[in-house]
Amino acid sequence: VRLDKIPEDQRTYNQEIEASRLGRKEAEIILEADKALAVLRDDGTAVAFPEALEQARDDMRQVVRRLDQAQVGPLTQGIEEDIIAALEEMREALEQAQQDAEQERPMPPMPARPQDQPLVDLLAEIKMIRAMQVRVNRRTERYAKLIDGEQAEKPDLVDALKQLADRQQRIHQITRDLQTGRSQ
């Protein structure tokens, strides 16, 4: 935001370096996201959470590319806001799942076949799907404002719209997987 306040024609090499530095910090966060994604995949009980984290990671990669090109405008800032919102929603849902699991623990364990508790329950998965859909809708509206006329012509915007369509398709698929029970 601070870099974007400087008019483009007044930006110097120092601002480009600062944008690149921010991109490197974002790349470090991607490494942490990869670790968390590995934990979610190893758990294997959730489908919406890994997808939400993958989408946030894809957004992080997009922000890194944009910052490397010193693109610090509203589009980059909006994507970053989506990343923050996604991570906060996942954190809150996982904290709620932990609280719910702790409340259920006082019951005596069943002697027959102990099963691992899922990392998150079905309701948390559905809430995560809804949050992903809200982000897709919000980003669609943001991109629509950037289109002059009826068709997107800028290559980076066309690519962003294709990625958004792919994301919508993945949301549809995980919703279907939850509905049919394929995630279990």
PDB file of C-alpha atoms in Angstrom:
ATOM      1  CA  VAL A   1       0.000   0.000   0.000  1.00  0.00           C
ATOM      2  CA  ARG A   2       2.842   2.346   0.883  1.00  0.00           C
ATOM      3  CA  LEU A   3       4.594   1.670  -2.428  1.00  0.00           C
ATOM      4  CA  ASP A   4       1.371   2.097  -4.373  1.00  0.00           C
ATOM      5  CA  LYS A   5       0.938   5.595  -2.940  1.00  0.00           C
ATOM      6  CA  ILE A   6       3.991   6.681  -4.927  1.00  0.00           C
ATOM      7  CA  PRO A   7       2.872   7.614  -8.463  1.00  0.00           C
ATOM      8  CA  GLU A   8       4.262   5.166 -11.029  1.00  0.00           C
ATOM      9  CA  ASP A   9       6.156   7.842 -12.931  1.00  0.00           C
ATOM     10  CA  GLN A  10       7.920   8.868  -9.702  1.00  0.00           C
ATOM     11  CA  ARG A  11       8.973   5.398  -8.597  1.00  0.00           C
ATOM     12  CA  THR A  12      12.661   4.674  -8.520  1.00  0.00           C
ATOM     13  CA  TYR A  13      14.792   1.585  -8.520  1.00  0.00           C
ATOM     14  CA  ASN A  14      14.571   1.611  -4.703  1.00  0.00           C
ATOM     15  CA  GLN A  15      10.815   1.040  -4.875  1.00  0.00           C
ATOM     16  CA  GLU A  16      11.365  -1.870  -7.268  1.00  0.00           C
ATOM     17  CA  ILE A  17      13.860  -3.367  -4.826  1.00  0.00           C
ATOM     18  CA  GLU A  18      11.378  -2.908  -1.966  1.00  0.00           C
ATOM     19  CA  ALA A  19       8.640  -4.658  -3.995  1.00  0.00           C
ATOM     20  CA  SER A  20      11.042  -7.499  -4.728  1.00  0.00           C
ATOM     21  CA  ARG A  21      11.911  -7.723  -1.023  1.00  0.00           C
ATOM     22  CA  LEU A  22       8.209  -8.027  -0.214  1.00  0.00           C
ATOM     23  CA  GLY A  23       7.980 -10.776  -2.837  1.00  0.00           C
ATOM     24  CA  ARG A  24      10.766 -12.730  -1.134  1.00  0.00           C
ATOM     25  CA  LYS A  25       8.942 -12.476   2.198  1.00  0.00           C
ATOM     26  CA  GLU A  26       5.804 -13.794   0.513  1.00  0.00           C
ATOM     27  CA  ALA A  27       7.861 -16.669  -0.941  1.00  0.00           C
ATOM     28  CA  GLU A  28       8.945 -17.610   2.594  1.00  0.00           C
ATOM     29  CA  ILE A  29       5.280 -17.808   3.578  1.00  0.00           C
ATOM     30  CA  ILE A  30       4.704 -20.174   0.652  1.00  0.00           C
ATOM     31  CA  LEU A  31       7.193 -22.595   2.214  1.00  0.00           C
ATOM     32  CA  GLU A  32       5.184 -22.546   5.451  1.00  0.00           C
ATOM     33  CA  ALA A  33       1.981 -23.082   3.478  1.00  0.00           C
ATOM     34  CA  ASP A  34       3.565 -26.128   1.820  1.00  0.00           C
ATOM     35  CA  LYS A  35       4.361 -27.598   5.246  1.00  0.00           C
ATOM     36  CA  ALA A  36       0.818 -27.021   6.464  1.00  0.00           C
ATOM     37  CA  LEU A  37      -0.558 -28.507   3.259  1.00  0.00           C
ATOM     38  CA  ALA A  38       1.516 -31.649   3.834  1.00  0.00           C
ATOM     39  CA  VAL A  39      -0.020 -32.006   7.317  1.00  0.00           C
ATOM     40  CA  LEU A  40      -3.537 -31.602   5.921  1.00  0.00           C
ATOM     41  CA  ARG A  41      -2.907 -34.148   3.179  1.00  0.00           C
ATOM     42  CA  ASP A  42      -1.373 -36.618   5.629  1.00  0.00           C
ATOM     43  CA  ASP A  43      -4.465 -36.295   7.812  1.00  0.00           C
ATOM     44  CA  GLY A  44      -6.589 -37.150   4.784  1.00  0.00           C
ATOM     45  CA  THR A  45      -9.926 -36.420   6.454  1.00  0.00           C
ATOM     46  CA  ALA A  46     -10.516 -32.971   4.988  1.00  0.00           C
ATOM     47  CA  VAL A  47     -11.027 -31.953   1.377  1.00  0.00           C
ATOM     48  CA  ALA A  48     -12.048 -28.296   1.622  1.00  0.00           C
ATOM     49  CA  PHE A  49      -9.177 -27.257   3.870  1.00  0.00           C
ATOM     50  CA  PRO A  50      -6.397 -28.540   1.619  1.00  0.00           C
ATOM     51  CA  GLU A  51      -8.134 -26.902  -1.343  1.00  0.00           C
ATOM     52  CA  ALA A  52      -8.480 -23.598   0.515  1.00  0.00           C
ATOM     53  CA  LEU A  53      -4.808 -23.698   1.441  1.00  0.00           C
ATOM     54  CA  GLU A  54      -3.804 -24.607  -2.115  1.00  0.00           C
ATOM     55  CA  GLN A  55      -5.805 -21.657  -3.400  1.00  0.00           C
ATOM     56  CA  ALA A  56      -4.168 -19.340  -0.877  1.00  0.00           C
ATOM     57  CA  ARG A  57      -0.756 -20.713  -1.877  1.00  0.00           C
ATOM     58  CA  ASP A  58      -1.561 -20.155  -5.572  1.00  0.00           C
ATOM     59  CA  ASP A  59      -2.534 -16.600  -4.686  1.00  0.00           C
ATOM     60  CA  MET A  60       0.749 -16.187  -2.819  1.00  0.00           C
ATOM     61  CA  ARG A  61       2.646 -17.310  -5.908  1.00  0.00           C
ATOM     62  CA  GLN A  62       0.699 -14.820  -7.996  1.00  0.00           C
ATOM     63  CA  VAL A  63       1.553 -12.041  -5.528  1.00  0.00           C
ATOM     64  CA  VAL A  64       5.239 -13.021  -5.645  1.00  0.00           C
ATOM     65  CA  ARG A  65       5.209 -12.768  -9.469  1.00  0.00           C
ATOM     66  CA  ARG A  66       3.429  -9.425  -9.363  1.00  0.00           C
ATOM     67  CA  LEU A  67       5.783  -8.009  -6.720  1.00  0.00           C
ATOM     68  CA  ASP A  68       8.806  -9.188  -8.714  1.00  0.00           C
ATOM     69  CA  GLN A  69       7.429  -7.022 -11.523  1.00  0.00           C
ATOM     70  CA  ALA A  70       6.849  -4.153  -9.045  1.00  0.00           C
ATOM     71  CA  GLN A  71       3.084  -4.400  -9.590  1.00  0.00           C
ATOM     72  CA  VAL A  72       1.880  -3.101  -6.242  1.00  0.00           C
ATOM     73  CA  GLY A  73      -1.530  -1.728  -7.211  1.00  0.00           C
ATOM     74  CA  PRO A  74      -5.053  -2.574  -6.116  1.00  0.00           C
ATOM     75  CA  LEU A  75      -5.088  -5.953  -7.892  1.00  0.00           C
ATOM     76  CA  THR A  76      -2.040  -7.197  -5.966  1.00  0.00           C
ATOM     77  CA  GLN A  77      -3.361  -5.703  -2.749  1.00  0.00           C
ATOM     78  CA  GLY A  78      -6.752  -7.350  -3.270  1.00  0.00           C
ATOM     79  CA  ILE A  79      -5.160 -10.749  -3.801  1.00  0.00           C
ATOM     80  CA  GLU A  80      -3.116 -10.258  -0.633  1.00  0.00           C
ATOM     81  CA  GLU A  81      -6.276  -9.352   1.291  1.00  0.00           C
ATOM     82  CA  ASP A  82      -7.867 -12.586   0.024  1.00  0.00           C
ATOM     83  CA  ILE A  83      -4.843 -14.553   1.241  1.00  0.00           C
ATOM     84  CA  ILE A  84      -5.065 -13.018   4.697  1.00  0.00           C
ATOM     85  CA  ALA A  85      -8.813 -13.658   4.879  1.00  0.00           C
ATOM     86  CA  ALA A  86      -8.375 -17.295   3.808  1.00  0.00           C
ATOM     87  CA  LEU A  87      -5.649 -17.949   6.363  1.00  0.00           C
ATOM     88  CA  GLU A  88      -7.642 -16.304   9.159  1.00  0.00           C
ATOM     89  CA  GLU A  89     -10.742 -18.350   8.282  1.00  0.00           C
ATOM     90  CA  MET A  90      -8.730 -21.577   8.287  1.00  0.00           C
ATOM     91  CA  ARG A  91      -7.069 -20.714  11.591  1.00  0.00           C
ATOM     92  CA  GLU A  92     -10.409 -19.926  13.215  1.00  0.00           C
ATOM     93  CA  ALA A  93     -11.982 -23.125  11.881  1.00  0.00           C
ATOM     94  CA  LEU A  94      -9.071 -25.254  13.119  1.00  0.00           C
ATOM     95  CA  GLU A  95      -9.197 -23.598  16.538  1.00  0.00           C
ATOM     96  CA  GLN A  96     -12.928 -24.317  16.695  1.00  0.00           C
ATOM     97  CA  ALA A  97     -12.300 -27.939  15.683  1.00  0.00           C
ATOM     98  CA  GLN A  98      -9.709 -28.260  18.463  1.00  0.00           C
ATOM     99  CA  GLN A  99     -12.132 -26.820  21.007  1.00  0.00           C
ATOM    100  CA  ASP A 100     -14.858 -29.185  19.850  1.00  0.00           C
ATOM    101  CA  ALA A 101     -12.484 -32.150  20.085  1.00  0.00           C
ATOM    102  CA  GLU A 102     -11.447 -31.168  23.612  1.00  0.00           C
ATOM    103  CA  GLN A 103     -15.082 -30.956  24.699  1.00  0.00           C
ATOM    104  CA  GLU A 104     -15.738 -34.454  23.374  1.00  0.00           C
ATOM    105  CA  ARG A 105     -12.687 -36.032  25.052  1.00  0.00           C
ATOM    106  CA  PRO A 106     -14.176 -36.583  28.544  1.00  0.00           C
ATOM    107  CA  MET A 107     -16.175 -39.509  27.143  1.00  0.00           C
ATOM    108  CA  PRO A 108     -14.536 -42.872  27.889  1.00  0.00           C
ATOM    109  CA  PRO A 109     -12.704 -44.311  24.889  1.00  0.00           C
ATOM    110  CA  MET A 110     -14.434 -47.139  23.090  1.00  0.00           C
ATOM    111  CA  PRO A 111     -12.463 -50.402  23.296  1.00  0.00           C
ATOM    112  CA  ALA A 112     -13.337 -51.496  19.757  1.00  0.00           C
ATOM    113  CA  ARG A 113     -11.296 -50.200  16.809  1.00  0.00           C
ATOM    114  CA  PRO A 114     -10.021 -46.812  17.859  1.00  0.00           C
ATOM    115  CA  GLN A 115     -10.398 -44.370  15.018  1.00  0.00           C
ATOM    116  CA  ASP A 116      -8.565 -41.137  14.564  1.00  0.00           C
ATOM    117  CA  GLN A 117     -10.763 -38.095  14.854  1.00  0.00           C
ATOM    118  CA  PRO A 118     -10.930 -36.090  11.661  1.00  0.00           C
ATOM    119  CA  LEU A 119      -8.963 -32.872  11.736  1.00  0.00           C
ATOM    120  CA  VAL A 120     -12.127 -30.903  10.948  1.00  0.00           C
ATOM    121  CA  ASP A 121     -15.772 -31.897  10.882  1.00  0.00           C
ATOM    122  CA  LEU A 122     -18.228 -31.717   7.994  1.00  0.00           C
ATOM    123  CA  LEU A 123     -19.696 -28.402   9.115  1.00  0.00           C
ATOM    124  CA  ALA A 124     -16.237 -26.788   9.149  1.00  0.00           C
ATOM    125  CA  GLU A 125     -15.637 -28.173   5.652  1.00  0.00           C
ATOM    126  CA  ILE A 126     -18.906 -26.694   4.401  1.00  0.00           C
ATOM    127  CA  LYS A 127     -18.085 -23.342   5.972  1.00  0.00           C
ATOM    128  CA  MET A 128     -14.691 -23.420   4.264  1.00  0.00           C
ATOM    129  CA  ILE A 129     -16.317 -24.144   0.900  1.00  0.00           C
ATOM    130  CA  ARG A 130     -18.621 -21.186   1.439  1.00  0.00           C
ATOM    131  CA  ALA A 131     -15.670 -18.943   2.298  1.00  0.00           C
ATOM    132  CA  MET A 132     -13.841 -20.046  -0.861  1.00  0.00           C
ATOM    133  CA  GLN A 133     -16.935 -19.298  -2.935  1.00  0.00           C
ATOM    134  CA  VAL A 134     -17.292 -15.861  -1.378  1.00  0.00           C
ATOM    135  CA  ARG A 135     -13.654 -15.106  -2.268  1.00  0.00           C
ATOM    136  CA  VAL A 136     -14.209 -16.255  -5.859  1.00  0.00           C
ATOM    137  CA  ASN A 137     -17.287 -14.037  -6.113  1.00  0.00           C
ATOM    138  CA  ARG A 138     -15.475 -11.040  -4.628  1.00  0.00           C
ATOM    139  CA  ARG A 139     -12.512 -11.489  -6.950  1.00  0.00           C
ATOM    140  CA  THR A 140     -14.826 -11.879  -9.947  1.00  0.00           C
ATOM    141  CA  GLU A 141     -16.364  -8.514  -9.078  1.00  0.00           C
ATOM    142  CA  ARG A 142     -12.897  -6.970  -8.666  1.00  0.00           C
ATOM    143  CA  TYR A 143     -11.775  -8.272 -12.066  1.00  0.00           C
ATOM    144  CA  ALA A 144     -15.012  -7.140 -13.724  1.00  0.00           C
ATOM    145  CA  LYS A 145     -14.173  -3.568 -12.751  1.00  0.00           C
ATOM    146  CA  LEU A 146     -10.847  -3.880 -14.572  1.00  0.00           C
ATOM    147  CA  ILE A 147     -12.415  -4.909 -17.882  1.00  0.00           C
ATOM    148  CA  ASP A 148     -13.020  -2.221 -20.464  1.00  0.00           C
ATOM    149  CA  GLY A 149     -15.968  -3.251 -22.599  1.00  0.00           C
ATOM    150  CA  GLU A 150     -17.318  -6.773 -22.647  1.00  0.00           C
ATOM    151  CA  GLN A 151     -14.127  -8.836 -22.969  1.00  0.00           C
ATOM    152  CA  ALA A 152     -10.886  -8.901 -21.018  1.00  0.00           C
ATOM    153  CA  GLU A 153      -8.010  -8.177 -23.367  1.00  0.00           C
ATOM    154  CA  LYS A 154      -5.014  -7.681 -21.105  1.00  0.00           C
ATOM    155  CA  PRO A 155      -3.080 -10.985 -21.027  1.00  0.00           C
ATOM    156  CA  ASP A 156      -2.518 -10.935 -17.264  1.00  0.00           C
ATOM    157  CA  LEU A 157      -6.215 -10.315 -16.636  1.00  0.00           C
ATOM    158  CA  VAL A 158      -7.245 -13.065 -19.076  1.00  0.00           C
ATOM    159  CA  ASP A 159      -4.871 -15.442 -17.268  1.00  0.00           C
ATOM    160  CA  ALA A 160      -6.258 -14.380 -13.879  1.00  0.00           C
ATOM    161  CA  LEU A 161      -9.807 -15.033 -15.110  1.00  0.00           C
ATOM    162  CA  LYS A 162      -8.822 -18.505 -16.337  1.00  0.00           C
ATOM    163  CA  GLN A 163      -7.312 -19.260 -12.931  1.00  0.00           C
ATOM    164  CA  LEU A 164     -10.503 -18.058 -11.305  1.00  0.00           C
ATOM    165  CA  ALA A 165     -12.577 -20.351 -13.531  1.00  0.00           C
ATOM    166  CA  ASP A 166     -10.328 -23.290 -12.580  1.00  0.00           C
ATOM    167  CA  ARG A 167     -10.767 -22.398  -8.929  1.00  0.00           C
ATOM    168  CA  GLN A 168     -14.540 -22.360  -9.334  1.00  0.00           C
ATOM    169  CA  GLN A 169     -14.383 -25.806 -10.945  1.00  0.00           C
ATOM    170  CA  ARG A 170     -12.316 -27.169  -8.020  1.00  0.00           C
ATOM    171  CA  ILE A 171     -14.799 -25.750  -5.513  1.00  0.00           C
ATOM    172  CA  HIS A 172     -17.573 -27.504  -7.409  1.00  0.00           C
ATOM    173  CA  GLN A 173     -15.625 -30.777  -7.363  1.00  0.00           C
ATOM    174  CA  ILE A 174     -14.850 -30.766  -3.637  1.00  0.00           C
ATOM    175  CA  THR A 175     -18.458 -29.873  -2.886  1.00  0.00           C
ATOM    176  CA  ARG A 176     -19.514 -32.855  -4.967  1.00  0.00           C
ATOM    177  CA  ASP A 177     -16.942 -35.067  -3.249  1.00  0.00           C
ATOM    178  CA  LEU A 178     -18.301 -34.081   0.162  1.00  0.00           C
ATOM    179  CA  GLN A 179     -21.852 -34.698  -0.986  1.00  0.00           C
ATOM    180  CA  THR A 180     -21.082 -38.148  -2.363  1.00  0.00           C
ATOM    181  CA  GLY A 181     -18.838 -39.095   0.551  1.00  0.00           C
ATOM    182  CA  ARG A 182     -15.707 -39.548  -1.581  1.00  0.00           C
ATOM    183  CA  SER A 183     -13.644 -37.621   0.925  1.00  0.00           C
ATOM    184  CA  GLN A 184     -14.012 -40.325   3.583  1.00  0.00           C
TER     185      GLN A 184
END
